[in-house]
Every structure is written in structure tokens, then in C-alpha cells.
Coordinates of C-alpha atoms in Angstrom, one line a residue:
Chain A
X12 CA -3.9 -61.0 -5.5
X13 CA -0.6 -62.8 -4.8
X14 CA 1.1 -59.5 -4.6
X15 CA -1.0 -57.7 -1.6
X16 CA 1.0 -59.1 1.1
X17 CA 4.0 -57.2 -0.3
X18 CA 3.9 -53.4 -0.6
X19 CA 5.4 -51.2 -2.8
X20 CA 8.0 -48.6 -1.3
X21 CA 8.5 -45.8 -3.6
X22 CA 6.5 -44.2 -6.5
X23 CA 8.9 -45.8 -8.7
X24 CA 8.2 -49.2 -7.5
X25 CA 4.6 -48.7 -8.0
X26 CA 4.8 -47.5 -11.8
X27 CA 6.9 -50.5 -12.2
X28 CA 4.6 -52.7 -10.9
X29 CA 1.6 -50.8 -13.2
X30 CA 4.1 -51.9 -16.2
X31 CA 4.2 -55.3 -15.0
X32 CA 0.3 -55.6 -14.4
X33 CA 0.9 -56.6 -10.9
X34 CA -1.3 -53.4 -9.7
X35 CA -4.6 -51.9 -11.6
X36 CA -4.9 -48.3 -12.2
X37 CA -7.3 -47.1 -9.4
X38 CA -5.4 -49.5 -6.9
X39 CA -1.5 -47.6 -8.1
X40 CA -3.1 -44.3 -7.3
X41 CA -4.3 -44.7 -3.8
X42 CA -1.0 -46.5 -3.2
X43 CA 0.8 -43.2 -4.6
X44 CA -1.3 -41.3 -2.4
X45 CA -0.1 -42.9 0.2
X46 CA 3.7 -42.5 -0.6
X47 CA 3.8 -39.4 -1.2
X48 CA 2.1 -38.6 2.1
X49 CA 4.4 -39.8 3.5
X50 CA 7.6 -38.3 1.6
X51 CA 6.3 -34.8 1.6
X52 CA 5.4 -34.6 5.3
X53 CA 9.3 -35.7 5.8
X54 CA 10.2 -32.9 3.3
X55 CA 7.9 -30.5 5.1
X56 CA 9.9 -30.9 8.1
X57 CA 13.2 -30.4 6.6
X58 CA 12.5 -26.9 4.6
X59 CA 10.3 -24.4 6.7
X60 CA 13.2 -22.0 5.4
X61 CA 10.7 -19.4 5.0
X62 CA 12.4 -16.0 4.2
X63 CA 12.9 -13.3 6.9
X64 CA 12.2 -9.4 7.3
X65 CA 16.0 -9.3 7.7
X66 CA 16.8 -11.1 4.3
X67 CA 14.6 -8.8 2.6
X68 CA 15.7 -5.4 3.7
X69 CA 19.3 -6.8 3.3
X70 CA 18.0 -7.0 -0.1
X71 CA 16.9 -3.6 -0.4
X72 CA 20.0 -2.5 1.1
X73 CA 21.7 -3.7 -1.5
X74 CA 19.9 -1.7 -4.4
X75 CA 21.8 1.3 -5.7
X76 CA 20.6 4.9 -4.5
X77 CA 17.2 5.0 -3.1
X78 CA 18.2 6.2 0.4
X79 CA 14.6 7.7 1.5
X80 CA 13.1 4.7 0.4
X81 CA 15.2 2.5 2.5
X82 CA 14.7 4.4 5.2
X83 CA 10.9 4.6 4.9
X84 CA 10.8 0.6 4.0
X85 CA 12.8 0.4 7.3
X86 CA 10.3 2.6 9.3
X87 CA 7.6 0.4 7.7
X88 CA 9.1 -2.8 9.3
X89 CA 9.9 -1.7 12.7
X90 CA 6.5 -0.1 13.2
X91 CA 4.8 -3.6 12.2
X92 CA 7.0 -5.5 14.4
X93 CA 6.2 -2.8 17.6
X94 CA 2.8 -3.2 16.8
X95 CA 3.0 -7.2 16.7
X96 CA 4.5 -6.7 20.0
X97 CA 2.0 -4.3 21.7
X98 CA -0.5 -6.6 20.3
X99 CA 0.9 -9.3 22.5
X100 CA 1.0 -7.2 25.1
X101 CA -2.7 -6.9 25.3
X102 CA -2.5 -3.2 24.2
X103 CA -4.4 -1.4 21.5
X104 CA -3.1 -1.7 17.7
X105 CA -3.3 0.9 15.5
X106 CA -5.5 0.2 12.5
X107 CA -2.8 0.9 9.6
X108 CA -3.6 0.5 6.2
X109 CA -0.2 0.4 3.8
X110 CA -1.4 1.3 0.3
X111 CA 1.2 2.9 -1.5
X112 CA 1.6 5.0 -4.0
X113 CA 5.1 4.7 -5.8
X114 CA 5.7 8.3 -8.1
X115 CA 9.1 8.4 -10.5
X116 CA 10.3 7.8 -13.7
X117 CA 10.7 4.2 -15.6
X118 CA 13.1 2.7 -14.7
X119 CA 13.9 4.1 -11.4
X120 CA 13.5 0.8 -9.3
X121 CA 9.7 0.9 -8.4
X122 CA 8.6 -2.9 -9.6
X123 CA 11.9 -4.1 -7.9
X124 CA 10.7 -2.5 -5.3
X125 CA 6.9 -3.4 -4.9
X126 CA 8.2 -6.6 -5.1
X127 CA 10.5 -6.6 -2.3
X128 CA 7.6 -5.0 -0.2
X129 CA 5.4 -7.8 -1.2
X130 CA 8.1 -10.3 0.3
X131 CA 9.0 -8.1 3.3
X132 CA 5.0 -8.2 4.6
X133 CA 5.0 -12.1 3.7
X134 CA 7.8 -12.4 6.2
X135 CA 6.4 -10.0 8.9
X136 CA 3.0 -11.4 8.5
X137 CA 1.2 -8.8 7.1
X138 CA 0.5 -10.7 3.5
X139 CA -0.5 -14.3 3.3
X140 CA 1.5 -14.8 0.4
X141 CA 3.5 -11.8 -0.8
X142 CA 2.9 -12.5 -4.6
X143 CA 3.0 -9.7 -6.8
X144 CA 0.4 -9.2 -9.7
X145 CA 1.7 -6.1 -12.2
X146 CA -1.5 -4.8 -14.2
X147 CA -2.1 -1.7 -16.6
X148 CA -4.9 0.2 -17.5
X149 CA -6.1 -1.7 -20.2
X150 CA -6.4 -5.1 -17.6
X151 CA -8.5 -3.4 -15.3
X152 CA -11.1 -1.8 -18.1
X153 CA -13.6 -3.4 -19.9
X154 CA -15.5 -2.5 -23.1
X155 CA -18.7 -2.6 -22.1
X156 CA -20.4 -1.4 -19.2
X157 CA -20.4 -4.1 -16.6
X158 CA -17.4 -5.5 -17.9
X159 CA -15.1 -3.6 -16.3
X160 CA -16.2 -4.6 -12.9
X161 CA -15.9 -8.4 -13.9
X162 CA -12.6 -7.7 -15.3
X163 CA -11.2 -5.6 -12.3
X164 CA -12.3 -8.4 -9.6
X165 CA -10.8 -10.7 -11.3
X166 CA -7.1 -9.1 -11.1
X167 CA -8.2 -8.5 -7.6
X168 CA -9.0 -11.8 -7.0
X169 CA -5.4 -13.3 -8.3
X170 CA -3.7 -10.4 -6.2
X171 CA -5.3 -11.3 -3.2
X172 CA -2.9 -12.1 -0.4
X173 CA -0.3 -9.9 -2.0
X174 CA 0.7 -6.8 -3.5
X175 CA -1.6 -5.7 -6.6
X176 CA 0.7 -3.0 -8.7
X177 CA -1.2 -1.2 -11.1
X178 CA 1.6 1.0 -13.5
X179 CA 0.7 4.4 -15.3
X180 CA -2.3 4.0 -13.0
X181 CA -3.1 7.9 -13.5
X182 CA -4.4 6.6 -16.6
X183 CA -7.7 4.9 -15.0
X184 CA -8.8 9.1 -14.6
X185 CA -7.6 10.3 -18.0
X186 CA -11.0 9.9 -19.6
X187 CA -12.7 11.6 -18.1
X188 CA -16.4 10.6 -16.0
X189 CA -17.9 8.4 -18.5
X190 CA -14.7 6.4 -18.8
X191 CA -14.7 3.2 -17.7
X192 CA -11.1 3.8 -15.8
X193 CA -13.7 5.2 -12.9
X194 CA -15.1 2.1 -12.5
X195 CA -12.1 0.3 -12.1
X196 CA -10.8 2.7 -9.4
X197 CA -14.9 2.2 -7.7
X198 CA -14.4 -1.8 -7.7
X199 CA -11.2 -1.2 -6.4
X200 CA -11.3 0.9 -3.3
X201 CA -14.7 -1.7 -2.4
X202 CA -12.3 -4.2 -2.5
X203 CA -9.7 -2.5 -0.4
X204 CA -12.0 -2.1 2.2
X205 CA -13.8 -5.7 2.0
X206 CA -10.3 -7.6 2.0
X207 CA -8.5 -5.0 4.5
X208 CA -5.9 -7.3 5.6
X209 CA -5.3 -9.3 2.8
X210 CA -4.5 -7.4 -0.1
X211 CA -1.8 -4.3 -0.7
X212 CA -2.5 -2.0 -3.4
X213 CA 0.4 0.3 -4.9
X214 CA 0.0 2.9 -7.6
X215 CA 3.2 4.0 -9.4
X216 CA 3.6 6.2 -12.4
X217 CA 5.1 9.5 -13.2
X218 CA 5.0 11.8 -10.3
X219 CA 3.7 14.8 -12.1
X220 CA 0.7 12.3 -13.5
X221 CA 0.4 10.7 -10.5
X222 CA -0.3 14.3 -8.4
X223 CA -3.0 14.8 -10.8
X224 CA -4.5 11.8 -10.4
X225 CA -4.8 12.1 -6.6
X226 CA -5.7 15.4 -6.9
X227 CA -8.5 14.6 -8.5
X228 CA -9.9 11.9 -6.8
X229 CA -9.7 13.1 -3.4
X230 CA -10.9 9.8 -1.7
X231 CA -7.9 7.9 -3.0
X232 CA -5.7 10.5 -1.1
X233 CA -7.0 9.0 2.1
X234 CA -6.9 5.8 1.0
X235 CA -3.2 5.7 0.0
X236 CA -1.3 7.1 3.0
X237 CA 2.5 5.8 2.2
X238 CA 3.8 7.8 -1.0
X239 CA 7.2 7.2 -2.0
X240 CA 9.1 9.3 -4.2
X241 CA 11.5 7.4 -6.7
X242 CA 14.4 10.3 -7.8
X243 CA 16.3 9.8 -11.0
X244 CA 19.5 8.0 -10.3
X245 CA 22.4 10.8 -10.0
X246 CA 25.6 10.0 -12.4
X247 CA 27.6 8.4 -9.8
X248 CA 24.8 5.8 -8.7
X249 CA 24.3 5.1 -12.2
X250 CA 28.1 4.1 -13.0
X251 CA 27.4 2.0 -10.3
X252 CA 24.5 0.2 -11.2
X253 CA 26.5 -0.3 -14.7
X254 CA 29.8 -1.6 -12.5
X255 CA 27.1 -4.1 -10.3
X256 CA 25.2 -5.0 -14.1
X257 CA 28.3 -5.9 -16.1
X258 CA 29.7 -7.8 -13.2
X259 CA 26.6 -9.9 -13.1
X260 CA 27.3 -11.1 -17.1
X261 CA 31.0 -11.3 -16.4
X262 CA 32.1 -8.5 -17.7
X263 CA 34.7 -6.1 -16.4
X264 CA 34.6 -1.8 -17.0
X265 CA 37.9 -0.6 -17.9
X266 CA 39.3 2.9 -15.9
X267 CA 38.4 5.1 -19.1
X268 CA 34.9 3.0 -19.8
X269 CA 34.5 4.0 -16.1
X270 CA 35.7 7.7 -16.4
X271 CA 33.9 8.2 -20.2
X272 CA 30.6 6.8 -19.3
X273 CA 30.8 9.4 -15.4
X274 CA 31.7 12.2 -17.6
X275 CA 28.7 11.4 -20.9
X276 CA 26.0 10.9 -17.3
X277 CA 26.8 13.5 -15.9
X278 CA 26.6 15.7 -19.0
X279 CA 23.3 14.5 -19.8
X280 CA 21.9 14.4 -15.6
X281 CA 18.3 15.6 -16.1
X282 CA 18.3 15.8 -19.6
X283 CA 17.3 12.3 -21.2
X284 CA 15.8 11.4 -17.8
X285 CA 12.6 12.3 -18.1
X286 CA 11.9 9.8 -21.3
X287 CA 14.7 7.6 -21.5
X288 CA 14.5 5.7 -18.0
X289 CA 17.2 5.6 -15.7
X290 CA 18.5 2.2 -15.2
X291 CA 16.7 0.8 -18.5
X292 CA 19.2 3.1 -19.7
X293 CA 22.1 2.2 -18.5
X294 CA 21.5 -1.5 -19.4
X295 CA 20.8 -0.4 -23.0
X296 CA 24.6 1.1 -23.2
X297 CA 25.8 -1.7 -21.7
X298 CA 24.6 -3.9 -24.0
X299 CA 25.5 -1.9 -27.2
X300 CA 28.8 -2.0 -25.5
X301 CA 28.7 -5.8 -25.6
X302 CA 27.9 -5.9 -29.2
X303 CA 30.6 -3.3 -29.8
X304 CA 33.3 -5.4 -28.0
X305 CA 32.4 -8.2 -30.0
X306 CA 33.0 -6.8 -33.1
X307 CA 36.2 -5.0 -32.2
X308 CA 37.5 -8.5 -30.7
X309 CA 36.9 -10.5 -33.9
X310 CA 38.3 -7.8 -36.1
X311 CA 41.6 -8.5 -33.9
X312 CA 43.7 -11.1 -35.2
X313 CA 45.9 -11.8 -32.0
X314 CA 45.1 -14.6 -29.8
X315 CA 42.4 -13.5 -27.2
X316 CA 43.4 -13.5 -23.2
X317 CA 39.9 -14.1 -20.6
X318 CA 40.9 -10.2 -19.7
X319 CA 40.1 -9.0 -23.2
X320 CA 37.0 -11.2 -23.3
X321 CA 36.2 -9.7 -20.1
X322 CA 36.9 -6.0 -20.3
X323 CA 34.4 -3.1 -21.7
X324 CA 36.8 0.2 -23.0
X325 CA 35.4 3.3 -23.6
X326 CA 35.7 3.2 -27.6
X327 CA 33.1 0.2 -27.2
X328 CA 30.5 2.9 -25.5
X329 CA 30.8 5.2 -27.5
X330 CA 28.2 6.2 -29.7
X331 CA 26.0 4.4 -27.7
X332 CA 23.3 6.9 -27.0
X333 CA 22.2 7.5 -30.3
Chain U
X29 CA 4.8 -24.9 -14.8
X30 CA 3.6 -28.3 -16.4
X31 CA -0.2 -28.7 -16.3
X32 CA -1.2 -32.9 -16.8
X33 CA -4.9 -33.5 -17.9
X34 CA -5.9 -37.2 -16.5
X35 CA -8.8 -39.4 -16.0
X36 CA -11.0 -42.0 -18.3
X37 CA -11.0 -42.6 -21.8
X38 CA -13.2 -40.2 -24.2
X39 CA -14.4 -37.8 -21.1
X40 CA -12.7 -35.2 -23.3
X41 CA -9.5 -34.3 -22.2
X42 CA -8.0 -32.9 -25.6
X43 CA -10.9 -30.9 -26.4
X44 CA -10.5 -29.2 -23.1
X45 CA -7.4 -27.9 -23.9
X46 CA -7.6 -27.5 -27.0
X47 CA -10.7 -25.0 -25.8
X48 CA -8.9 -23.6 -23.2
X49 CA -6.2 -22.6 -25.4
X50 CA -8.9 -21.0 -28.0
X51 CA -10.4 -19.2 -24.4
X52 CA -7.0 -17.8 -24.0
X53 CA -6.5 -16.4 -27.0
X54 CA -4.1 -18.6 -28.5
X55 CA -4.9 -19.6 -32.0
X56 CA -2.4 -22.5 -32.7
X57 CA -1.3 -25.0 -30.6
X58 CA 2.1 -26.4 -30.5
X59 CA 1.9 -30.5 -30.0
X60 CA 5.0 -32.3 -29.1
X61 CA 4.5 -36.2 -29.6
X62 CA 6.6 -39.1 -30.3
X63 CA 7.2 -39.8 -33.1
X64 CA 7.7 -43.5 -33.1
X65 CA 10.6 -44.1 -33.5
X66 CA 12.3 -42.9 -30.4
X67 CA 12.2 -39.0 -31.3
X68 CA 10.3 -36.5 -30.9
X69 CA 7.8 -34.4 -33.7
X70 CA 6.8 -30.7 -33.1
X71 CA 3.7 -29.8 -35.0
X72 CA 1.8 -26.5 -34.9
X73 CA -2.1 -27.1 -36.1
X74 CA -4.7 -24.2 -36.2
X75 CA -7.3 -24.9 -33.4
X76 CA -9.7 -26.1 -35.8
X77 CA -6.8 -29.1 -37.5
X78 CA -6.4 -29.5 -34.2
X79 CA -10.3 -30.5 -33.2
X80 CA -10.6 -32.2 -36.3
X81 CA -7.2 -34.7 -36.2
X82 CA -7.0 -34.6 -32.2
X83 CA -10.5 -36.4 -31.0
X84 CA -13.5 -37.6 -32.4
X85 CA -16.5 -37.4 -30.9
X86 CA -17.1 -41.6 -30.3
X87 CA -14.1 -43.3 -29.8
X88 CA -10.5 -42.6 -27.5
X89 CA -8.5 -40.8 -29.9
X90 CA -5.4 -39.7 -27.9
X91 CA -2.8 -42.9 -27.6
X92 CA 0.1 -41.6 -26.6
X93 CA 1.3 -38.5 -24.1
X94 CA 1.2 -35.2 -26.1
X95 CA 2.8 -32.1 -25.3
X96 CA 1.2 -28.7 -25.8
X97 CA 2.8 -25.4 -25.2
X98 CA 0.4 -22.9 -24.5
X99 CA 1.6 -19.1 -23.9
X100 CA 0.6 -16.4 -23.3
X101 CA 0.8 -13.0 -22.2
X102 CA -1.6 -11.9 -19.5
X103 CA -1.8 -8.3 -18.5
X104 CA 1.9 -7.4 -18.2
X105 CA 2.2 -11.2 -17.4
X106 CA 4.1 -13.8 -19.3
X107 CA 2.6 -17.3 -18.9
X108 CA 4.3 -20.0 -20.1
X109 CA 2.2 -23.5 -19.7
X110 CA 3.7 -26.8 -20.3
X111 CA 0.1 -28.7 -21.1
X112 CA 0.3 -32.7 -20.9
X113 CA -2.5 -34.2 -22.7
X114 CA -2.8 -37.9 -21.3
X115 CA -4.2 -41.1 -22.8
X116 CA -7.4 -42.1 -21.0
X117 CA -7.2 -45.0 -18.6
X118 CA -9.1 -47.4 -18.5
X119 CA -10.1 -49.1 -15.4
X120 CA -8.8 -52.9 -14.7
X121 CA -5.3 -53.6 -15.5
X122 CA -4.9 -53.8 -19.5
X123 CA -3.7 -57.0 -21.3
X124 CA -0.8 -54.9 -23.5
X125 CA 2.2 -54.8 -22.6
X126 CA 2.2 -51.2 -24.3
X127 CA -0.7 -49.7 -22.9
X128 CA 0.3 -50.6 -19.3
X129 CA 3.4 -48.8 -20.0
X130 CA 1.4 -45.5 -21.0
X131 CA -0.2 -45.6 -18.1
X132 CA 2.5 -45.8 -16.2
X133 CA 3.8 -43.0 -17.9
X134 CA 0.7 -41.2 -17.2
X135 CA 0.9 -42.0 -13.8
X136 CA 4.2 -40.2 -13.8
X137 CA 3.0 -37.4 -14.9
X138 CA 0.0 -37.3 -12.0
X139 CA 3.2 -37.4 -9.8
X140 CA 5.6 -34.6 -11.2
X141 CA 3.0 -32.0 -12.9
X142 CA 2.3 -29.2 -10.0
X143 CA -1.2 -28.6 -11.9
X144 CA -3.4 -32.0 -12.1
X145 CA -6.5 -31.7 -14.2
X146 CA -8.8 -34.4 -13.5
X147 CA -11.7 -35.0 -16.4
X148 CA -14.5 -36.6 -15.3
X149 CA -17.9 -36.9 -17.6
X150 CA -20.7 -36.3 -15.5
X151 CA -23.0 -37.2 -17.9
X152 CA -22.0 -40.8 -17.9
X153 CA -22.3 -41.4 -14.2
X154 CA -24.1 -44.9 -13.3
X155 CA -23.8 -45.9 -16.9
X156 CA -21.9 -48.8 -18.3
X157 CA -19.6 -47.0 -20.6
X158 CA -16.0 -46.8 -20.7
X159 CA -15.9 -43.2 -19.2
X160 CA -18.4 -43.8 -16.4
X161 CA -16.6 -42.6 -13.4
X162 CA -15.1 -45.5 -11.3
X163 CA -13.2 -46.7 -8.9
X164 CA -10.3 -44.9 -10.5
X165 CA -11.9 -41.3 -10.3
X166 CA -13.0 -42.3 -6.8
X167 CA -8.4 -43.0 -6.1
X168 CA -7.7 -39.8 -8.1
X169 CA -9.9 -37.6 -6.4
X170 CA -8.4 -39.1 -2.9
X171 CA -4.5 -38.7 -4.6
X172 CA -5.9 -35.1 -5.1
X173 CA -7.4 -34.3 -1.8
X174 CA -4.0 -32.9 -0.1
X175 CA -2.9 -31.4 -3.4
X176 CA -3.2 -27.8 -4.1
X177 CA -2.9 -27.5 -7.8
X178 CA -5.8 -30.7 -8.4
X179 CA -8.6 -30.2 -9.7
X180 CA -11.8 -31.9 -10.5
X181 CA -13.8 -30.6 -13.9
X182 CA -17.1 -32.2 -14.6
X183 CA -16.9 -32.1 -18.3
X184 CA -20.0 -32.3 -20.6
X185 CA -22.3 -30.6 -18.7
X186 CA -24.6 -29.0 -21.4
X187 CA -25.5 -33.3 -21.9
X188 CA -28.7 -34.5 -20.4
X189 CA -28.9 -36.1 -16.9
X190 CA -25.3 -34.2 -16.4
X191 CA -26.7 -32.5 -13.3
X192 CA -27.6 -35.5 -11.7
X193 CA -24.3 -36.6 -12.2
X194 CA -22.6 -33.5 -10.8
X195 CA -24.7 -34.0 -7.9
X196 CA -23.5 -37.6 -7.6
X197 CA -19.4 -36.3 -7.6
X198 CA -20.3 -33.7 -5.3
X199 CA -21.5 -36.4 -2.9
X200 CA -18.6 -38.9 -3.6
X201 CA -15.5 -37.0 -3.8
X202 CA -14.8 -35.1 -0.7
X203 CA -12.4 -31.8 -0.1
X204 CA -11.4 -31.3 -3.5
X205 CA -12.5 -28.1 -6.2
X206 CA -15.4 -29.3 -8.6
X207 CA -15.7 -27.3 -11.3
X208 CA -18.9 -27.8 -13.9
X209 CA -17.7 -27.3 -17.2
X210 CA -19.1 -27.7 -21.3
X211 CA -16.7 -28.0 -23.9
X212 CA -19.3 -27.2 -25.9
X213 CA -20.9 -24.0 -24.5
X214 CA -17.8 -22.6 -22.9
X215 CA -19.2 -22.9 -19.6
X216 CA -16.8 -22.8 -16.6
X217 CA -13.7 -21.7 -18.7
X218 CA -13.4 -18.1 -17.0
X219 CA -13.2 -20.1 -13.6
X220 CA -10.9 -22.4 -15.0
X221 CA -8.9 -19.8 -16.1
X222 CA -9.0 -18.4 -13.1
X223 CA -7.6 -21.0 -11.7
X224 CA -4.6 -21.7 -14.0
X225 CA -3.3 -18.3 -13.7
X226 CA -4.0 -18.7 -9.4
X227 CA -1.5 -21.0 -9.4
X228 CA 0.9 -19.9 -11.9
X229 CA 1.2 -16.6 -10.3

């Protein structure tokens, strides 16, 4: 062929030469294979930005409340990084195992934080990958007997590398010994000890549940030495997860939506808590609030300034609980 | 996350997905396609419409590049899967002006789609018809090599002489994921699966 001598440059130039019919099929492949070798080994060079512990725990940091957490998270990293360090020394490692168990109410920052955790041991080395796979009750347990096993390998397998977070997972006991839910937690532990280092399992649900459930199953006790504790958010942190939330959609709290909203929290502290969800809860004022604005600016007939758009008064939360 | 399905006319590209969205649960499918005349046409068909206007069991039936959305929740998973369902190339460089155009619009997709699915009909192998495996398979399954979303399915493997053909890939193609599969007896879709929600997760 007349065109041989001359080769094509980009992938572009080689889909243009298919349209042409200068090049067959099977010949524009292995010439694509070759150029985008050769682009993606120069892109490989350019972006190893791979995250760092640092950039994570800034992260964290940043989350409202949570203090004990952060410090234990904290803990977490600098005992990794000691141990990284004695093993270079040529000095013996402690065998640590980080299964978690994560107790609280909904909404009271556990996912966010199993999935920070997941990223933190990416960066410190811990995890491969640092991927988080969520799963409930009803994706680990089969229907028949024998299926449960298949089913609960198989959310291994995707988790494997990263962080597996089973929610409500008190629930896997709540049948009682012929329930399937104790096969799930038998395929499990097997597979915590068969793929030690590359797979982190956290169980989060109430904490009252959650006691029970390791209470009854003493070998998970053992098995699950880090337990954090996820409190209810206390009125104050919860104004200011609303001040960080409406910022975030462009919004802006007026003084009395401020003042009205720490008054009706702390009226209500560990009274809806329990059902209603902490921050889940404060998104679903603020958002009732939105809709309320809306309507209270369109009944308006004055021309509209961006601080009106903007601002949240009290008059639009009210009323938002029921 | 765009998945493309490629390789060799009538090796039964549309039926596997079409399948694989029945395996996961789906029971429409929602098919973008041109409409010929420079726009584009959503239809949603039932799986079985869809079988039944979508391929025929002789003859190429996909001509042009068809979009199908395939979603789906997983566990506490949302999975949203951008399916590209290619015409099948053949090998040699085609005389129409129009059908080397769709291939190089195919060829596109082989470049920008994260997930390549590459259909191969081991039953075929060593015979003379259009979807024998060829030279083509033989480039894809190099383009794939370095890739980690491409993968190789050996489609129509409840056909006779289909082992020895699977045999024969597994000798030819080197580093890449085989994966024996039947359209018709479902076989391989829980690895497939598997697979697809490996890499979207």
C-alpha cells in the first residue's frame, strides 16, 4: 500500500484515514494501539497527583463536630506511619487489624466518614484502592441455603482493596440461628482473615443495636477492635452545618434565620434525634426554607436585588418541622 | 461510565446486552439511535420488542451505533451505564463510503469508552464465515492488552465445536480476560456482571 511509508500521528488522523479507506480495520487498531501508548505513558508522567494522608485528614478536619473521631482518625494515621517507619528500620511491626465498627444515629456523618477512611489508608498504603462499597442486609443474604454465601463473596469480592461498609448491620443477627444473616457474618469473618491486608470492614448502625449485636456474637468483638462513637450533633454544630450547607447552594442565613433556627435546635436537642437524623435534618429545613423563600419572593411585586435572592429569614423556616 | 460492545458482524453483540440488561433486572431498554435525519430518536422496547426488532438470528442486523441506558440500583448502589451497541466490522476495508464512516465511528468509541467489550464467536473459529475471528480480533485483543476495562467474551458457547474454539483464543490472544459466555443459557453473566460493577465502582 502506497500509504505505508507515511504514518499516521494522532487517533484522529487514523479514523480519518479509516473514512478515506486508506487503512483496513484490523490495520487502524494496532496503529491506535500504538498511539495511545504512546500518549498515555506521556500523561502518566504528568499526573501521579495521588492524594495524601495530609489532604485527607484536612478533610476531616473540616467536617462539623466529631472531635473524638478526629482525634482517633488522627491516632490511626500516626500509628501507621510509626509503624511504616519501624518497619524500615528493620524492627518488629505490630500485626494491626483496623475493622471498625461505626455506632450513632443516621445522619450523624458515619458514610462521610468511612469514606474518608477508605481514602486516608489508600494514601498511607494500607488499601490498594480505597474504594468504598455500602451494602445492607438484604445484599449480603440470600434465599436459599447456599445462596447466601455466593451472594456475600461477591460484595466481598467488589470491596476488596477497600473499605466494605455494611449499614444497620445488627440486622444480619436479628433472626435468630436459622437465619441466613449468620451465614453472612460466617463468610465474612473467613474472608477477613483470608484477605488480611486487603480489605477493611466497618459496621455502623444504631449504637444501642449495634451493642447487642456484638454482644451477641462474641468473636466479632475481637475481630473489630476500633469502635467509634458518632454523638448527635449539639444545636450550635448543627447551625453550623446549616451556615456551611446553604453557603454551598448560594444561599445566605439572615441574623433571625440564624437566631430562630439556634433557639427551635436547641429546644428540640435530644428530642427528634433519635428518629429524625441529625444532619439529614437540617438539610430537610433548609430546603423547605428554599421553597418557602420562593414563594414569598414571587408573591413580592418589587424588583428583586441578588441579596434577596440570596438570603433565608426566619418566617421562611418556620413551620418547617412539621 | 460508557461501556462500547465491538468486534465482527452477527457474533451477537445486541443480544448480549440486551441479556445482560434482562440479568440485571432491567425490563426495558432505553435505545437512542439516529434517526436519519441528523437527530436523534429515544425509544423504550420491552426486552422481548427488543430481541425481536434488534437481531435476527442469520444476518447483521445492527447498522448504525445505538445507545442504551441501562440503570440500575445495586445494593445501596446507583449504577448508571451508558451501553454503546456497535455495528459489526467487517474485516478488509469496505467499498461504501458510509460504512467506512461507521466504522470509524466505532473505532471512536473503542478509543473514548473506559469499558470495551470485545465479542468474539468461538464457535466460528477456522470457518469461513463473516464472524470467524480474524486478523481484526487478533489487533483488538492487542489494542486491549494494556487496557483495564477490555474484555474478551467468547460468545455462543452452548454451539458445537465452541470449546475448541475457546481453546484456540486462549492460545492466540495473550494477557487479556477471556470470559466463556452463552447468550442463550445465561452462562458467564454473573462474572460478567461482576465485572461491570468492578469497574464501575
Amino acid at each position: 500500500m502506497a500509504t505505508r511509508d507515511v504514518t499516521p500521528g494522532s487517533p484522529e488522523e487514523i479514523l480519518h484515514w479509516v473514512e478515506q479507506g486508506r487503512l483496513a480495520p484490523d490495520e487502524a487498531v494496532l496503529w491506535l494501539a500504538q498511539v495511545t501508548k504512546a500518549t498515555e505513558a506521556k500523561r502518566d508522567r504528568t499526573d501521579s497527583t495521588e492524594e495524601t494522608a495530609d489532604a485527607v485528614l484536612a478533610e476531616l478536619d473540616r467536617m462539623v463536630g466529631l472531635s473524638e473521631i478526629k482525634r482517633v482518625v488522627h491516632d490511626i494515621r500516626a500509628f501507621v506511619e510509626v509503624q511504616a517507619l519501624r518497619r524500615g528500620a528493620g524492627l518488629q511491626v505490630n500485626q494491626q487489624t483496623w475493622h471498625m465498627v461505626f455506632s450513632g444515629a443516621p445522619g450523624t456523618g458515619k458514610t462521610t466518614v468511612a469514606r474518608l477512611i477508605g481514602r486516608l489508608f489508600k494514601a498511607l498504603n494500607v488499601l490498594p484502592k480505597g474504594h468504598m462499597v455500602e451494602v445492607e442486609r438484604a445484599d449480603l443474604v440470600g434465599e436459599y441455603i447456599g445462596h447466601t454465601a455466593q451472594k456475600t463473596r461477591d460484595v466481598i469480592k467488589r470491596a476488596l482493596g477497600g473499605v466494605l461498609f455494611i449499614d444497620e448491620a445488627y440486622s444480619l443477627a436479628r433472626g435468630g440461628e436459622k437465619d441466613f444473616g449468620k451465614e453472612a457474618i460466617d463468610t465474612l469473618v473467613a474472608a477477613m482473615e483470608n484477605y488480611r491486608e486487603e480489605l477493611l470492614v466497618i459496621l455502623a448502625g444504631y449504637p444501642d443495636e449495634m451493642a447487642w449485636f456484638l454482644n451477641t456474637n462474641p468473636g466479632l468483638m475481637s475481630r473489630f477492635p476500633i469502635r467509634l462513637e458518632f454523638k448527635d450533633y449539639s444545636a450550635v454544630d448543627m447551625v453550623h452545618i446549616a451556615r456551611r450547607m446553604v453557603r454551598e447552594r448560594d444561599y445566605i442565613l439572615s441574623q433571625d434565620a440564624e437566631q430562630g433556627l439556634l433557639t427551635l435546635l436547641s429546644d428540640n436537642e435530644g428530642y427528634w434525634h433519635k428518629n429524625a437524623g441529625n444532619a439529614r435534618m437540617v438539610r430537610n429545613l433548609l430546603e423547605h426554607a428554599i421553597r418557602r423563600q420562593a414563594v414569598r419572593l414571587v408573591g413580592r411585586n418589587i424588583p428583586l436585588s441578588r441579596h434577596d435572592l440570596m438570603t433565608l429569614t426566619w418566617s421562611d423556616f418556620e413551620g418547617g418541622l412539621d | 461510565m460508557h461501556l462500547v460492545t465491538i468486534g465482527k458482524p452477527n457474533v451477537g453483540k445486541t443480544l448480549l446486552l440486551i441479556n445482560l440488561a434482562a440479568y440485571l433486572g432491567l425490563s426495558e431498554v432505553r435505545l437512542e439511535m439516529p434517526d436519519g435525519e441528523g437527530g436523534q430518536q429515544v425509544k423504550r422496547l420491552s426486552l422481548d420488542r427488543a430481541r425481536r426488532d434488534l437481531m435476527s438470528w442469520s444476518a447483521p442486523r445492527t447498522r448504525a451505533i445505538q445507545t442504551a441506558i441501562i440503570e440500575t440500583l445495586v445494593g445501596r448502589q446507583r449504577i448508571r451505564l451508558v451501553a454503546i451497541d456497535t455495528p459489526g466490522i467487517h474485516e478488509g476495508i469496505a467499498s461504501h463510503p458510509d460504512q467506512r464512516h461507521l466504522v470509524a465511528l466505532t473505532l471512536e468509541w473503542l478509543i473514548r469508552a473506559p469499558m470495551i467489550v470485545h465479542v468474539v464467536d468461538v464457535s466460528a473459529v477456522g470457518s469461513q464465515r463473516p464472524e470467524a475471528p480474524g486478523p481484526l480480533d487478533l489487533a483488538l485483543a492487542q489494542y486491549g492488552q494494556r487496557l483495564p476495562g477490555y474484555i474478551v467474551v467468547a460468545n455462543k458457547m452452548d454451539k458445537l465445536g465452541s470449546l475448541e474454539g475457546l481453546r484456540a483464543i486462549r492460545d492466540a490472544y495473550h494477557e487479556v480476560p477471556i470470559l466463556p459466555v452463552s447468550c442463550i443459557t445465561r452462562r458467564g453473566f454473573r462474572d460478567l456482571k461482576q465485572w461491570m460493577l468492578h469497574m464501575v465502582t
